[in-house]
């Protein structure tokens, strides 16, 4: 059965306070050379074999439930 | 400068109440054929060009700050 990965990130123009907090914590923890940190959500789900349009179904689910399309972008990756 | 993606998921043996809540909501929203939903975190970060071991640095950051290695697994994917 296909396993599908959905990654959700805030749109680039939306402020990301979680990512900024991580970026500010890095030098304090001794890590240098990392910038532009963005935090989002990662989902993995299994789709039944009898679904014809796996990517289409998961795109609808992501648009309805997993992401807020007003402020977030998502990617759908169907794996074998 | 390399852009790196880190995905963090609860270990398979750890209960995932967020994923279960999504799974239970799907039939109510009219979506059938989806099972075994797991929710995790997705990070994207930029590493400076003068860092030699990009993946090694990001693995240390993930292990220290982005994931809780007691209950979570993570993957690191260095993109061009």
CSV table of C-alpha atoms in Angstrom, one decimal:
chain,number,residue,atom,x,y,z
A,1,UNK,CA,0.0,0.0,0.0
A,2,UNK,CA,1.4,3.4,-0.9
A,3,UNK,CA,3.0,5.4,2.0
A,4,UNK,CA,2.6,9.1,1.4
A,5,UNK,CA,4.6,12.0,3.0
A,6,UNK,CA,3.0,15.4,3.5
A,7,UNK,CA,5.3,18.3,4.6
A,8,UNK,CA,3.6,21.5,5.7
A,9,UNK,CA,5.5,24.8,6.1
A,10,UNK,CA,4.4,28.4,6.8
A,11,UNK,CA,4.4,30.4,3.6
A,12,UNK,CA,7.7,32.3,3.1
A,13,UNK,CA,6.1,35.7,3.8
A,14,UNK,CA,4.7,34.5,7.2
A,15,UNK,CA,6.8,35.0,10.3
A,16,UNK,CA,8.0,31.8,11.9
A,17,UNK,CA,8.6,32.4,15.6
A,18,UNK,CA,9.5,28.7,16.3
A,19,UNK,CA,12.1,28.7,13.6
A,20,UNK,CA,13.5,32.0,14.9
A,21,UNK,CA,13.7,30.6,18.4
A,22,UNK,CA,15.7,27.6,17.2
A,23,UNK,CA,18.0,29.9,15.2
A,24,UNK,CA,18.7,32.0,18.3
A,25,UNK,CA,19.3,28.9,20.5
A,26,UNK,CA,22.0,27.5,18.1
A,27,UNK,CA,24.9,29.8,19.0
A,28,UNK,CA,24.2,29.4,22.7
A,29,UNK,CA,24.5,25.6,22.2
A,30,UNK,CA,27.8,26.0,20.4
A,31,UNK,CA,26.5,25.5,16.8
A,32,UNK,CA,27.7,28.1,14.2
A,33,UNK,CA,27.0,28.4,10.5
A,34,UNK,CA,23.3,27.7,10.4
A,35,UNK,CA,20.7,30.3,9.3
A,36,UNK,CA,17.2,30.7,7.9
A,37,UNK,CA,15.5,27.9,10.1
A,38,UNK,CA,11.9,27.2,9.3
A,39,UNK,CA,9.7,24.8,11.3
A,40,UNK,CA,6.8,22.9,9.9
A,41,UNK,CA,4.8,19.7,10.2
A,42,UNK,CA,5.5,16.3,8.8
A,43,UNK,CA,2.9,13.7,8.2
A,44,UNK,CA,3.1,10.1,7.0
A,45,UNK,CA,0.0,8.1,6.0
A,46,UNK,CA,-0.9,4.9,4.3
A,47,UNK,CA,-3.4,4.9,1.4
A,48,UNK,CA,-5.4,1.8,0.5
A,49,UNK,CA,-4.5,0.0,-2.7
A,50,UNK,CA,-8.0,0.4,-4.1
A,51,UNK,CA,-7.7,4.2,-4.2
A,52,UNK,CA,-7.2,5.3,-7.8
A,53,UNK,CA,-5.8,8.8,-7.4
A,54,UNK,CA,-3.6,8.6,-4.4
A,55,UNK,CA,-1.9,12.0,-4.8
A,56,UNK,CA,-5.3,13.7,-5.5
A,57,UNK,CA,-6.9,12.2,-2.4
A,58,UNK,CA,-3.9,13.2,-0.1
A,59,UNK,CA,-3.9,16.7,-1.6
A,60,UNK,CA,-7.5,17.1,-0.6
A,61,UNK,CA,-6.8,15.8,2.9
A,62,UNK,CA,-3.8,18.1,3.3
A,63,UNK,CA,-5.8,21.1,2.0
A,64,UNK,CA,-8.8,20.3,4.4
A,65,UNK,CA,-7.2,19.0,7.5
A,66,UNK,CA,-3.4,18.9,7.6
A,67,UNK,CA,-2.6,22.5,6.4
A,68,UNK,CA,-4.1,25.9,6.7
A,69,UNK,CA,-3.9,27.0,3.1
A,70,UNK,CA,-4.2,30.7,4.0
A,71,UNK,CA,-0.8,30.7,5.8
A,72,UNK,CA,0.8,27.4,4.9
A,73,UNK,CA,2.1,25.6,1.8
A,74,UNK,CA,2.4,21.8,1.6
A,75,UNK,CA,4.1,19.2,-0.5
A,76,UNK,CA,2.8,15.7,-1.2
A,77,UNK,CA,5.3,12.8,-2.0
A,78,UNK,CA,3.9,9.4,-2.8
A,79,UNK,CA,6.4,6.7,-2.0
A,80,UNK,CA,6.2,3.0,-3.0
B,1,UNK,CA,24.6,27.4,0.4
B,2,UNK,CA,23.2,23.9,1.1
B,3,UNK,CA,19.6,23.7,2.3
B,4,UNK,CA,19.0,20.8,4.7
B,5,UNK,CA,15.7,19.1,5.6
B,6,UNK,CA,15.3,17.4,8.9
B,7,UNK,CA,12.2,15.3,9.5
B,8,UNK,CA,11.4,14.1,13.1
B,9,UNK,CA,8.9,11.4,13.9
B,10,UNK,CA,8.0,9.6,17.1
B,11,UNK,CA,9.6,6.1,17.2
B,12,UNK,CA,7.2,3.4,15.8
B,13,UNK,CA,6.6,2.0,19.3
B,14,UNK,CA,5.6,5.3,20.8
B,15,UNK,CA,1.9,6.2,20.8
B,16,UNK,CA,1.0,9.1,18.5
B,17,UNK,CA,-2.2,10.8,19.7
B,18,UNK,CA,-2.0,13.6,17.1
B,19,UNK,CA,-1.8,11.1,14.3
B,20,UNK,CA,-4.7,9.1,15.8
B,21,UNK,CA,-6.8,12.2,16.1
B,22,UNK,CA,-6.3,12.9,12.4
B,23,UNK,CA,-7.1,9.3,11.5
B,24,UNK,CA,-10.3,9.5,13.4
B,25,UNK,CA,-11.3,12.8,11.9
B,26,UNK,CA,-10.9,11.6,8.3
B,27,UNK,CA,-14.1,9.5,7.9
B,28,UNK,CA,-16.1,12.3,9.5
B,29,UNK,CA,-14.8,14.7,6.8
B,30,UNK,CA,-15.7,12.2,4.1
B,31,UNK,CA,-12.3,10.8,3.4
B,32,UNK,CA,-12.0,7.0,3.2
B,33,UNK,CA,-9.0,4.7,2.5
B,34,UNK,CA,-6.4,6.3,4.7
B,35,UNK,CA,-4.8,4.6,7.7
B,36,UNK,CA,-1.7,4.6,10.0
B,37,UNK,CA,-1.3,8.4,10.2
B,38,UNK,CA,1.8,9.6,12.0
B,39,UNK,CA,2.5,13.3,12.7
B,40,UNK,CA,6.0,14.7,13.2
B,41,UNK,CA,8.0,17.8,12.7
B,42,UNK,CA,9.7,19.2,9.6
B,43,UNK,CA,12.6,21.6,9.7
B,44,UNK,CA,14.4,23.4,6.9
B,45,UNK,CA,17.7,25.2,7.5
B,46,UNK,CA,20.6,26.7,5.6
B,47,UNK,CA,24.2,25.8,6.3
B,48,UNK,CA,27.1,28.1,5.5
B,49,UNK,CA,29.3,27.1,2.5
B,50,UNK,CA,32.4,27.0,4.8
B,51,UNK,CA,31.0,24.2,6.9
B,52,UNK,CA,32.9,21.0,5.9
B,53,UNK,CA,30.7,18.2,7.2
B,54,UNK,CA,27.2,19.6,6.6
B,55,UNK,CA,25.3,16.4,7.4
B,56,UNK,CA,27.4,15.8,10.5
B,57,UNK,CA,26.7,19.3,11.8
B,58,UNK,CA,23.0,19.0,11.2
B,59,UNK,CA,22.8,15.5,12.8
B,60,UNK,CA,24.4,17.0,15.9
B,61,UNK,CA,21.8,19.9,15.9
B,62,UNK,CA,18.9,17.5,15.4
B,63,UNK,CA,20.1,15.2,18.1
B,64,UNK,CA,20.6,18.1,20.6
B,65,UNK,CA,17.8,20.5,19.8
B,66,UNK,CA,15.3,19.4,17.1
B,67,UNK,CA,14.5,15.9,18.2
B,68,UNK,CA,14.2,14.0,21.5
B,69,UNK,CA,16.3,10.9,20.8
B,70,UNK,CA,14.6,9.0,23.6
B,71,UNK,CA,11.2,8.9,21.9
B,72,UNK,CA,11.9,10.3,18.4
B,73,UNK,CA,13.8,9.3,15.2
B,74,UNK,CA,15.0,11.8,12.6
B,75,UNK,CA,16.2,11.8,9.1
B,76,UNK,CA,18.6,14.4,7.6
B,77,UNK,CA,18.5,15.2,3.8
B,78,UNK,CA,21.1,17.6,2.4
B,79,UNK,CA,19.7,19.3,-0.8
B,80,UNK,CA,21.8,21.3,-3.2
